[in-house]
Short mmCIF file of C-alpha atoms in Angstrom, two decimals:
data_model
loop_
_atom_site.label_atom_id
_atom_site.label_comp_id
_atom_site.label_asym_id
_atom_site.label_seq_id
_atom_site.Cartn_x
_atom_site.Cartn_y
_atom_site.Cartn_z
CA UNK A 1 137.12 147.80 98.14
CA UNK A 2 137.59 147.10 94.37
CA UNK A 3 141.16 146.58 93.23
CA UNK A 4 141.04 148.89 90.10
CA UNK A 5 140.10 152.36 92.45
CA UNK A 6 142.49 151.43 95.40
CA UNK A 7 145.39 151.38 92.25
CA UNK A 8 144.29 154.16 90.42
CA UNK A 9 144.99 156.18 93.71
CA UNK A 10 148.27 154.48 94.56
CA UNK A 11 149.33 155.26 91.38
CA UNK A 12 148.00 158.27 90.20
CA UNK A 13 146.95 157.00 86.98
CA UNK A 14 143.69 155.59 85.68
CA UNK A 15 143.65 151.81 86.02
CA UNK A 16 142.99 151.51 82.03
CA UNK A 17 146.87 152.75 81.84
CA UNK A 18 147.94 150.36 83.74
CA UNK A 19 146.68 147.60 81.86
CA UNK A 20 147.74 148.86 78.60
CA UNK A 21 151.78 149.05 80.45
CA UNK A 22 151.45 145.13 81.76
CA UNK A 23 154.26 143.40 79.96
CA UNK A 24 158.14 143.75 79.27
CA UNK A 25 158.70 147.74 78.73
CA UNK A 26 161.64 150.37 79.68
CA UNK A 27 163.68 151.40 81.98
CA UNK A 28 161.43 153.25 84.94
CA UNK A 29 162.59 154.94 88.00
CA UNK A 30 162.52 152.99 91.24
CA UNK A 31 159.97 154.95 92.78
CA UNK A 32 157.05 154.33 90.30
CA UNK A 33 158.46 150.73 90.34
CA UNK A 34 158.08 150.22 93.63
CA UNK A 35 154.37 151.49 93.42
CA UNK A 36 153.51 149.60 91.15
CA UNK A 37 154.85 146.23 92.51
CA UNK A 38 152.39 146.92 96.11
CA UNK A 39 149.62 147.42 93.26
CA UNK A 40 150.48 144.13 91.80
CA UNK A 41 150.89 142.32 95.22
CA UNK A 42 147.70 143.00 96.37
CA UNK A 43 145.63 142.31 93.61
CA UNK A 44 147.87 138.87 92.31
CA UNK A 45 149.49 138.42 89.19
CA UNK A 46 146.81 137.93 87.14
CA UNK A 47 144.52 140.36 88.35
CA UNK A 48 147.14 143.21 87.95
CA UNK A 49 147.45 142.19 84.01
CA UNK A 50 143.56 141.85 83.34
CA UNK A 51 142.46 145.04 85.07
CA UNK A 52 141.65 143.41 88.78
CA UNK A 53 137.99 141.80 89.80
CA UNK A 54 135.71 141.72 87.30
CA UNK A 55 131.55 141.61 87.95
CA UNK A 56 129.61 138.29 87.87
CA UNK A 57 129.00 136.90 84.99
CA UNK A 58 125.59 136.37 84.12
CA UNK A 59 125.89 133.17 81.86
CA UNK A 60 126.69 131.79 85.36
CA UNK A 61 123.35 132.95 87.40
CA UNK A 62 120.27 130.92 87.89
CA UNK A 63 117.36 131.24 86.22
CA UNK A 64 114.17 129.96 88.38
CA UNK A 65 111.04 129.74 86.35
CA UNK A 66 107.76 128.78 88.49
CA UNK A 67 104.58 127.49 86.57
CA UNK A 68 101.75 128.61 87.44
CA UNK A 69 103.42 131.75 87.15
CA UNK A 70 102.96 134.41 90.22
CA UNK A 71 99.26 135.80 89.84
CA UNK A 72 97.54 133.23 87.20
CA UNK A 73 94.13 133.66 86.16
CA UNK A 74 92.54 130.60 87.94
CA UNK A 75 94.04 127.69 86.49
CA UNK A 76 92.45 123.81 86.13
CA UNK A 77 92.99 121.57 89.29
CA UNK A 78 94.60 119.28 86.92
CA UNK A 79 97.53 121.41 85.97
CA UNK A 80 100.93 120.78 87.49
CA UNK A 81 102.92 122.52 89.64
CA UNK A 82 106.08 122.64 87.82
CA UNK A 83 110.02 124.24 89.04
CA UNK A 84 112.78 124.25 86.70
CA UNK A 85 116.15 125.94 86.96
CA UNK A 86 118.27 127.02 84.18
CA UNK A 87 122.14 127.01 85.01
CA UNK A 88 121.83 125.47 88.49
CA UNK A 89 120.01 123.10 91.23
CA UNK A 90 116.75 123.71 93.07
CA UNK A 91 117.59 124.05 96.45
CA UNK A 92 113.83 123.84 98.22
CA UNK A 93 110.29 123.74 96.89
CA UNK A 94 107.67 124.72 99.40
CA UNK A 95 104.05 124.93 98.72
CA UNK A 96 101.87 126.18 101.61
CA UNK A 97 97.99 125.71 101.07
CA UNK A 98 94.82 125.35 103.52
CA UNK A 99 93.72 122.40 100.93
CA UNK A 100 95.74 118.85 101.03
CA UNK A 101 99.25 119.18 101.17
CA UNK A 102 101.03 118.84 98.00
CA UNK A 103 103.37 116.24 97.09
CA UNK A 104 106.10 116.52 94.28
CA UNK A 105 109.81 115.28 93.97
CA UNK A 106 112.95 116.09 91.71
CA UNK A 107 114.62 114.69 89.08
CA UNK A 108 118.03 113.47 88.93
CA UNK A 109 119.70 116.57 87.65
CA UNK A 110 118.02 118.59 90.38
CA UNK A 111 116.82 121.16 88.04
CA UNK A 112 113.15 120.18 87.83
CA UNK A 113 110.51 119.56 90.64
CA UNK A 114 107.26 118.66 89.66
CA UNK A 115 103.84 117.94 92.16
CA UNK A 116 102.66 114.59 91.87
CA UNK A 117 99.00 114.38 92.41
CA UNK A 118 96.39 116.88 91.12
CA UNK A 119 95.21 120.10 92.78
CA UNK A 120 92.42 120.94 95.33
CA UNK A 121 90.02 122.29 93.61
CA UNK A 122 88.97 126.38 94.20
CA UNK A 123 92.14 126.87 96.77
CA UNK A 124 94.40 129.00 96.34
CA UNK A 125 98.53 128.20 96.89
CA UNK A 126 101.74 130.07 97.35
CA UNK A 127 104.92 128.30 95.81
CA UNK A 128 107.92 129.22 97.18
CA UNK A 129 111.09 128.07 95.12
CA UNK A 130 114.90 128.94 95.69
CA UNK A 131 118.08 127.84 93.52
CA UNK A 132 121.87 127.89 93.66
CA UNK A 133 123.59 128.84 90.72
CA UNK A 134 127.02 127.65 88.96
CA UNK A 135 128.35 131.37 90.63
CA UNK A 136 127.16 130.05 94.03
CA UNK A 137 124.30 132.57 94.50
CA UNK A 138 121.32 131.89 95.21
CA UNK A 139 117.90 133.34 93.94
CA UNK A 140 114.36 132.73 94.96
CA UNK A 141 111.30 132.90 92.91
CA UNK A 142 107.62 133.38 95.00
CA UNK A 143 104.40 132.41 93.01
CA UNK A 144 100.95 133.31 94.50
CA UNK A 145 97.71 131.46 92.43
CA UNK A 146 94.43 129.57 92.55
CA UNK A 147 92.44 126.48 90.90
CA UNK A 148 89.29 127.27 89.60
CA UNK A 149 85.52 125.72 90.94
CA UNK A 150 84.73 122.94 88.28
CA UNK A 151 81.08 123.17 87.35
CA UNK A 152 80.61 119.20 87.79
CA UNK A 153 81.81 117.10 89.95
CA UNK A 154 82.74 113.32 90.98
CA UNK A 155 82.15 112.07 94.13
CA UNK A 156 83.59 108.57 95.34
CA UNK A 157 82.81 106.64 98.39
CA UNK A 158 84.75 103.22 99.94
CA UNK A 159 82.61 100.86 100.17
CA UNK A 160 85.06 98.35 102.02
CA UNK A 161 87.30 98.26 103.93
CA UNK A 162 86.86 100.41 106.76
CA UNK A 163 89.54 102.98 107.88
CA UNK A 164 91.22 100.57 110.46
CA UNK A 165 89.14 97.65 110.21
CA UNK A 166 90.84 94.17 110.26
CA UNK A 167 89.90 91.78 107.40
CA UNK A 168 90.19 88.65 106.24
CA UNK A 169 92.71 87.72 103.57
CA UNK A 170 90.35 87.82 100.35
CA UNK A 171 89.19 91.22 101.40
CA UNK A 172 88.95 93.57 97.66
CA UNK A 173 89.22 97.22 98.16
CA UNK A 174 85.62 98.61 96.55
CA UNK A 175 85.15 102.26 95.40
CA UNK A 176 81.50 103.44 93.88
CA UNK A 177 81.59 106.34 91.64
CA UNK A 178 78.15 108.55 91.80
CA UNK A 179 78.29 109.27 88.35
CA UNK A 180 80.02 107.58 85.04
CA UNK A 181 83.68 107.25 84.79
CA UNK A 182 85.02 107.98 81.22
CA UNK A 183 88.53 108.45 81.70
CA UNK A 184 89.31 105.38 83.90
CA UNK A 185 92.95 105.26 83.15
CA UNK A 186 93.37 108.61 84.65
CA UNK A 187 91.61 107.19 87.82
CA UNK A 188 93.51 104.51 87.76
CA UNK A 189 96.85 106.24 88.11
CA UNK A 190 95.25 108.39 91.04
CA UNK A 191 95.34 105.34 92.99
CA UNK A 192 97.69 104.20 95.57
CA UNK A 193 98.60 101.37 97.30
CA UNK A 194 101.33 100.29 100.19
CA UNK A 195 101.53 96.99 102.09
CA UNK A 196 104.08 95.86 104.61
CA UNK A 197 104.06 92.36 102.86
CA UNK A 198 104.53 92.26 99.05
CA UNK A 199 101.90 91.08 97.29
CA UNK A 200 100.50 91.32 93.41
CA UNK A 201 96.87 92.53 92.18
CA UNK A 202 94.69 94.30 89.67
CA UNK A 203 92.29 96.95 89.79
CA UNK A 204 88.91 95.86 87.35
CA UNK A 205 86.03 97.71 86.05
CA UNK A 206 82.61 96.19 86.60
CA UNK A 207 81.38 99.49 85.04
CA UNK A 208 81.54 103.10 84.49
CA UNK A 209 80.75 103.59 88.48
CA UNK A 210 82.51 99.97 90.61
CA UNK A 211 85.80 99.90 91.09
CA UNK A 212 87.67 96.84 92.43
CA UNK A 213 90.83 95.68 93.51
CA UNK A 214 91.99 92.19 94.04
CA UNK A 215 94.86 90.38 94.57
CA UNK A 216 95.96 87.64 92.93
CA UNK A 217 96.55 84.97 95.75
CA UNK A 218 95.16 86.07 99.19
CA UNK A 219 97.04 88.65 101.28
CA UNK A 220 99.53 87.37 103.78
CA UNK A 221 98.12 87.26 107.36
CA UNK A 222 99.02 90.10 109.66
CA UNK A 223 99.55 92.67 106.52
CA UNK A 224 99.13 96.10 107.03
CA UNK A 225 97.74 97.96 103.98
CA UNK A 226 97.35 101.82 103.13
CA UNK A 227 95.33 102.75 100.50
CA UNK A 228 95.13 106.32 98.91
CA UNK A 229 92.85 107.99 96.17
CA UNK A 230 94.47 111.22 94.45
CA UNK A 231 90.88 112.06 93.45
CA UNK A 232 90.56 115.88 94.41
CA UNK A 233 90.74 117.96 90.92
CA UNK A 234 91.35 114.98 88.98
CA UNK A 235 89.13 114.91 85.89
CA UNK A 236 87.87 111.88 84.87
CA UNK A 237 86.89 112.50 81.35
CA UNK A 238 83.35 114.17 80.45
CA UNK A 239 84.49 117.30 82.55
CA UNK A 240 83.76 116.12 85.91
CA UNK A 241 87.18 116.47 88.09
CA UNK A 242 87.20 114.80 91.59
CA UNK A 243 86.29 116.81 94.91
CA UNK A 244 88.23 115.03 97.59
CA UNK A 245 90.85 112.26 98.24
CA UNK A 246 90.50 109.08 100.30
CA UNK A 247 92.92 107.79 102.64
CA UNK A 248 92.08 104.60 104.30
CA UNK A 249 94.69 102.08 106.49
CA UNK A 250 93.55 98.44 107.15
CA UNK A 251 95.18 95.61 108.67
CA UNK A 252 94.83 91.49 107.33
CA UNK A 253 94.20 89.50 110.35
CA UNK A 254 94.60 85.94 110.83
CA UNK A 255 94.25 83.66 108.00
CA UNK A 256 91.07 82.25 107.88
CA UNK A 257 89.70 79.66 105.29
CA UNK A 258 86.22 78.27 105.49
CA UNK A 259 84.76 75.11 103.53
CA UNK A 260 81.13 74.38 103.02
CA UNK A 261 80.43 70.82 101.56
CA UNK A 262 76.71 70.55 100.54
CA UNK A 263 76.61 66.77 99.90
CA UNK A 264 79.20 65.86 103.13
CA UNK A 265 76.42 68.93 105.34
CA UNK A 266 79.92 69.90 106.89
CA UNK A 267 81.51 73.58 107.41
CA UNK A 268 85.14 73.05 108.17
CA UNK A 269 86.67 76.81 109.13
CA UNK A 270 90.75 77.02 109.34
CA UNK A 271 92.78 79.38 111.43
CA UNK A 272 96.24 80.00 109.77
CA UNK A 273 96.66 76.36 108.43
CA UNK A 274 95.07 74.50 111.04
CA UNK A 275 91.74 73.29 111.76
CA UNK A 276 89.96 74.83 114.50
CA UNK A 277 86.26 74.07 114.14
CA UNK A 278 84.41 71.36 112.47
CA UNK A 279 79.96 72.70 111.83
CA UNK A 280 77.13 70.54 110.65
CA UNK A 281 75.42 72.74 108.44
CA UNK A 282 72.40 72.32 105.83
CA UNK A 283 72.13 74.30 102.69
CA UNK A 284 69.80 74.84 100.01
CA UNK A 285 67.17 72.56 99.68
CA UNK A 286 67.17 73.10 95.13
CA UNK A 287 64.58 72.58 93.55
CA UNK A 288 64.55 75.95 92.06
CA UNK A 289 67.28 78.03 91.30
CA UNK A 290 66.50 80.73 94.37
CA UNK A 291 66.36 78.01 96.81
CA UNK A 292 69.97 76.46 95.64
CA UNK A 293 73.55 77.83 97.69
CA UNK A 294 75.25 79.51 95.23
CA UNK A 295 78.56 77.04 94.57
CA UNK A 296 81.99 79.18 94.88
CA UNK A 297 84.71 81.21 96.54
CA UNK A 298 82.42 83.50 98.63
CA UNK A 299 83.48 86.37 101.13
CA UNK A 300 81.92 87.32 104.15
CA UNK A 301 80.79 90.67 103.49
CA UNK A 302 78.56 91.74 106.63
CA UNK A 303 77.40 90.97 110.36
CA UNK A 304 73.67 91.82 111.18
CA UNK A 305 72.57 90.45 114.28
CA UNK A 306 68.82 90.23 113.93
CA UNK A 307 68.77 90.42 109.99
CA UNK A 308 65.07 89.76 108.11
CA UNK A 309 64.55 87.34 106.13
CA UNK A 310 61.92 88.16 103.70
CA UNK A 311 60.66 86.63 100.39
CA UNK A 312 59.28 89.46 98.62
CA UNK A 313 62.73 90.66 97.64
CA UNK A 314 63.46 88.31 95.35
CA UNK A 315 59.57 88.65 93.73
CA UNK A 316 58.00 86.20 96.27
CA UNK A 317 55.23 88.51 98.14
CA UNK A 318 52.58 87.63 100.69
CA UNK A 319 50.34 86.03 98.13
CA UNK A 320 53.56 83.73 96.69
CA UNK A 321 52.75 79.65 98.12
CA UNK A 322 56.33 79.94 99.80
CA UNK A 323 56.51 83.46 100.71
CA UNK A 324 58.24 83.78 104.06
CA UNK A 325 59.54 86.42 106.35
CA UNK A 326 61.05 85.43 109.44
CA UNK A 327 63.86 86.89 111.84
CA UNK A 328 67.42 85.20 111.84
CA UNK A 329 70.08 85.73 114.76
CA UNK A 330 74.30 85.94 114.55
CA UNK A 331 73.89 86.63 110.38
CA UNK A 332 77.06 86.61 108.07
CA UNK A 333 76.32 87.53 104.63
CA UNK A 334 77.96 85.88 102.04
CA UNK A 335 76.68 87.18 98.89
CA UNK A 336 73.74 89.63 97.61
CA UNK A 337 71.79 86.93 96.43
CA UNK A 338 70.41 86.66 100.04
CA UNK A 339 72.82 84.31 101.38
CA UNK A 340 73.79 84.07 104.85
CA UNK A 341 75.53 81.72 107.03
CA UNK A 342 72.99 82.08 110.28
CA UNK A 343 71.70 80.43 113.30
CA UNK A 344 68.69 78.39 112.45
CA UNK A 345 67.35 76.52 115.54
CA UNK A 346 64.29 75.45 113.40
CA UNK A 347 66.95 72.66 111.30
CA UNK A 348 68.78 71.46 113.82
CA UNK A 349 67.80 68.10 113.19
CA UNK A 350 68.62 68.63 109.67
CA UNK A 351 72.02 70.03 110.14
CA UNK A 352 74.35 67.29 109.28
CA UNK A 353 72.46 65.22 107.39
CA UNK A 354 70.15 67.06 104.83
CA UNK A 355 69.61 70.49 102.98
CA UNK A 356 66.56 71.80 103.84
CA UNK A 357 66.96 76.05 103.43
CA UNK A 358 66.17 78.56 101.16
CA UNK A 359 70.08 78.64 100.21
CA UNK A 360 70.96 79.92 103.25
CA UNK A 361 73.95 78.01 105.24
CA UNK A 362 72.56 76.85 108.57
CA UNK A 363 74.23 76.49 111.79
CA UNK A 364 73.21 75.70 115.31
CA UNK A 365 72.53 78.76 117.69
CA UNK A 366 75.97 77.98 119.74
CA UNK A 367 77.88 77.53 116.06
CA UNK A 368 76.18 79.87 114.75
CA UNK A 369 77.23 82.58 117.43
CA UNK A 370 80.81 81.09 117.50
CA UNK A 371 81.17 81.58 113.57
CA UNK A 372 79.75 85.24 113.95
CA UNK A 373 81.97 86.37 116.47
CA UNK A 374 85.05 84.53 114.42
CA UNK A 375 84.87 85.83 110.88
CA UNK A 376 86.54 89.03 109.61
CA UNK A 377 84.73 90.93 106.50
CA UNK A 378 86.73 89.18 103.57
CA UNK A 379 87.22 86.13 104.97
CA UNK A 380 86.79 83.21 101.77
CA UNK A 381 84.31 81.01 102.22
CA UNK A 382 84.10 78.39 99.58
CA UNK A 383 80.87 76.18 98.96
CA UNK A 384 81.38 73.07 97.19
CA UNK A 385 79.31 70.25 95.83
CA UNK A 386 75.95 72.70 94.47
CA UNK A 387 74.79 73.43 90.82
CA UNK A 388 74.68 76.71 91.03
CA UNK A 389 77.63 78.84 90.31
CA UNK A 390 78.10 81.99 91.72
CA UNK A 391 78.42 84.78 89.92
CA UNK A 392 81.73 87.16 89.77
CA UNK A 393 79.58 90.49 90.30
CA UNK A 394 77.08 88.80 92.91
CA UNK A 395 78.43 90.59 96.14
CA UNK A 396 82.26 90.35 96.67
CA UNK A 397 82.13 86.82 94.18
CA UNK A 398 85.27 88.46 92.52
CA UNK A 399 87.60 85.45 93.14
CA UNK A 400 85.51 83.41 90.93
CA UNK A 401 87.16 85.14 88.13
CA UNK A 402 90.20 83.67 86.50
CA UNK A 403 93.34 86.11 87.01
CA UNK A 404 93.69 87.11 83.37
CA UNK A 405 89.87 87.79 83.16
CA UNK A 406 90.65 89.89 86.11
CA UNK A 407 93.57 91.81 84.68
CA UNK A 408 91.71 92.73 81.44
CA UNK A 409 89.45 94.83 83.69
CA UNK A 410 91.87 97.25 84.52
CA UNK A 411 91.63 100.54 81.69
CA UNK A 412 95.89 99.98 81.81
CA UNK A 413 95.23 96.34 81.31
CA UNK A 414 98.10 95.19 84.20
CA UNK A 415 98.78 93.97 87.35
CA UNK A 416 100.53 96.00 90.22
CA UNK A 417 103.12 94.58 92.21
CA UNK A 418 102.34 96.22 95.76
CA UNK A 419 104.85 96.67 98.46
CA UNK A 420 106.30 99.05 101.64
CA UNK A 421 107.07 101.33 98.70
CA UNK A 422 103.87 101.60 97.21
CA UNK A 423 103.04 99.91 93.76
CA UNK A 424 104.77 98.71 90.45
CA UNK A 425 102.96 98.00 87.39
CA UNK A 426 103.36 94.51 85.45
CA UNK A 427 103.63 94.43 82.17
CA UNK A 428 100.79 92.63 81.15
CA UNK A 429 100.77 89.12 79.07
CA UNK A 430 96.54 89.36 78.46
CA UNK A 431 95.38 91.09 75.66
CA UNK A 432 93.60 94.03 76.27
CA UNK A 433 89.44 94.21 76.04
CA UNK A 434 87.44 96.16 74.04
CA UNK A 435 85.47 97.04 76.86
CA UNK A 436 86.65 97.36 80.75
CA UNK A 437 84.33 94.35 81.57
CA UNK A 438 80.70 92.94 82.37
CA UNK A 439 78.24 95.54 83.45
CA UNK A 440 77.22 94.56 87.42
CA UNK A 441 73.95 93.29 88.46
CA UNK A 442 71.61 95.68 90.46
CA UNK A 443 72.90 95.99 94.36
CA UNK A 444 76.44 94.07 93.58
CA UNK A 445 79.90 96.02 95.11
CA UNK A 446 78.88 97.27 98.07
CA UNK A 447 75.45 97.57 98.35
CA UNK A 448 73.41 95.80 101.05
CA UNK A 449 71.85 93.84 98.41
CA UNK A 450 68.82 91.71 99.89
CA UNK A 451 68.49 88.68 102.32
CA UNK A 452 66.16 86.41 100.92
CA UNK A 453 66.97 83.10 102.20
CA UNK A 454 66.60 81.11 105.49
#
């Protein structure tokens, strides 16, 4: 019941009369006075002299505003989802979709939410958004809209790791474009990265189409890792936007460190710090550049178990004097040169003593099954005492690259400190290239590349 009609009857006046007799005035008989004191009690001093309750004041509502507004013409993937409030605090945003669910957060103020990631491309979503005002009320806004079909797309694949695989400690994370990246900032923001142990790395461009991260000192054993890619209706430059995200965990196993020696003929392989297996080996016999074991931080990149050996990959055919092709057992690739650490039964009395392969590292059947059933993919395997260096972009050779060299590969030319929290960029101390790196040799990052040598 509102104060002012509840006195007007009591009274038997209009309320406006009242107001205007508030204040010291003369003599009135007790009657009226007694009237008009009930009038006064119930409504409280100061309502009594300003009239009684007055309406809400608007300057005190919220205003919700919710962009895309409610029924957009179909808007790019890449657009935001945006929430502000004007005279209050957003309550709750809710955005219901069949596409990937959408992230987004507020600011400090609580008066803007904003989605984090880019937009499914041709789905449609329903934003639901409700504030409180400085007059406590509360409003809700509702806006109903969908992201338009790109005419070209980008489609990305992991090459390594596997969703749940366990690797070794110099395992990279590799992503392969299908067509040219342009924009490879914008990628590079997409990306996201937890561990459970903090560690620091870069992401670096071998080319418009490999993508690479690394860290800078091997991960810490037993290190669980999560890696996302915000791809889906992001545009990478040239007008193709992203179709769908990746979401891959993997776990760091054991540490394991391996040591060829091509001059001692000795593979030493560590288990977290200690020494667990001591293999006579023979390498590369030289000669010729094919036929010499690439020197180098190497990583085991693959298990085939028979794998083919066979000449005429690297331009030897059947009429080549030394073309070969011969079946190898309890394989380990270690680079895409065609170099394998494999049982070779046929140099056993070589193993130890001299290098007789085609740049292959062999091992005794036993060892040779033993090493194969050891190694995680990404375990380092370095190869010391040859003349051959191995190449950065010849299969996963990426730690041959010196950190800053690494860094300036990145298109936001820094490092990311990567944690349980996800990732903080480094200001970088390298200055930035004027291109995002050397172009990759055919088959390199995450291609099978060939096996050539025995």
């Amino acid at each position: 019941m509102r104060v002012g009609s509840w006195g007007t009857r009591g009274v038997g006046r209009p309320a406006a009369t009242v107001r205007r007799r508030c204040g010291p005035a003369g003599p009135r008989p007790r009657r009226t006075a007694l009237l008009l004191g009930a009038v006064l009690a119930v409504a409280g001093g100061a309502a009594a002299c300003d009239g009684g309750e007055r309406g809400p004041d608007p300057r005190e509502a919220v205003r919700l505003e919710v962009t895309p507004a409610d029924g957009s013409a179909l808007i790019r993937p890449d657009s935001p989802i945006d929430v502000r409030a004007r005279n209050g605090t957003i309550e709750n945003v809710t955005v219901t979709t069949k596409g990937t669910r959408v992230e987004g957060g507020l600011n400090r103020e609580r008066d803007r939410w904003r989605s984090r990631w880019t937009l499914d491309p041709d789905t449609h979503y329903t934003v639901v958004a409700t504030a409180v005002g400085r007059d406590g009320r509360t409003r809700t806004v509702t806006s109903v809209f969908g992201t338009a079909r790109p005419d070209r797309t980008l489609e990305a694949a992991l090459s390594a790791p596997d969703h749940g695989e366990t690797v070794g400690v110099g395992m990279p994370i590799v992503l392969r474009f299908e067509q040219e990246v342009t924009d490879r900032a914008a990628v590079e923001r997409a990306l996201e990265l937890t561990s459970s142990r903090p560690v620091e790395g870069a992401w670096h461009w071998f080319d418009g189409q490999s993508l690479v991260f690394r860290t800078r000192n091997y991960w810490p054993a037993q290190t669980d890792v999560r890696f996302r890619a915000h791809l889906s209706g992001l545009h990478a430059g040239g007008g193709l936007y992203g179709t769908r995200n990746l979401d891959v965990r993997f776990r760091v196993g054991d540490q394991h460190i391996i040591r060829a020696d091509e001059d001692s003929h000795q593979m030493w392989v560590m288990r977290n710090g200690r020494l667990v297996r001591t293999i006579p080996i023979s390498m590369g016999r030289g000669g010729i550049e094919k036929y010499t074991t690439t020197n180098g931080v190497h990583l085991t990149m693959e298990k085939g178990n028979p794998v083919i050996m066979d000449s005429s990959t690297v331009g030897c055919g059947p009429d080549c004097p030394d073309y070969y092709r011969q079946v190898v057992y309890y394989a380990v690739r270690i680079s895409n040169s065609g170099e394998y650490v494999h049982s070779a039964p046929w140099s056993v009395g070589s193993q130890g003593s001299e290098n007789v392969s085609h740049g292959c590292v062999n091992a005794s059947p036993e060892n040779a099954r033993w090493f194969y059933d050891f190694v995680y993919r990404g375990d380092p395997l370095t190869v010391t005492g040859s003349s051959r260096e191995l190449e950065p972009d010849n299969g996963w050779g990426y730690w041959q690259m010196k950190w800053d060299d690494w860094v300036r590969g990145s298109a936001l030319n820094r490092s990311l400190l990567v944690g349980p929290n996800g990732s903080t960029p480094v200001r970088s101390t390298v200055q930035a290239p004027s291109q995002a790196g050397p172009r990759s040799s055919p088959g390199a990052h995450g291609g099978r590349g060939t096996a050539t040598g025995d």
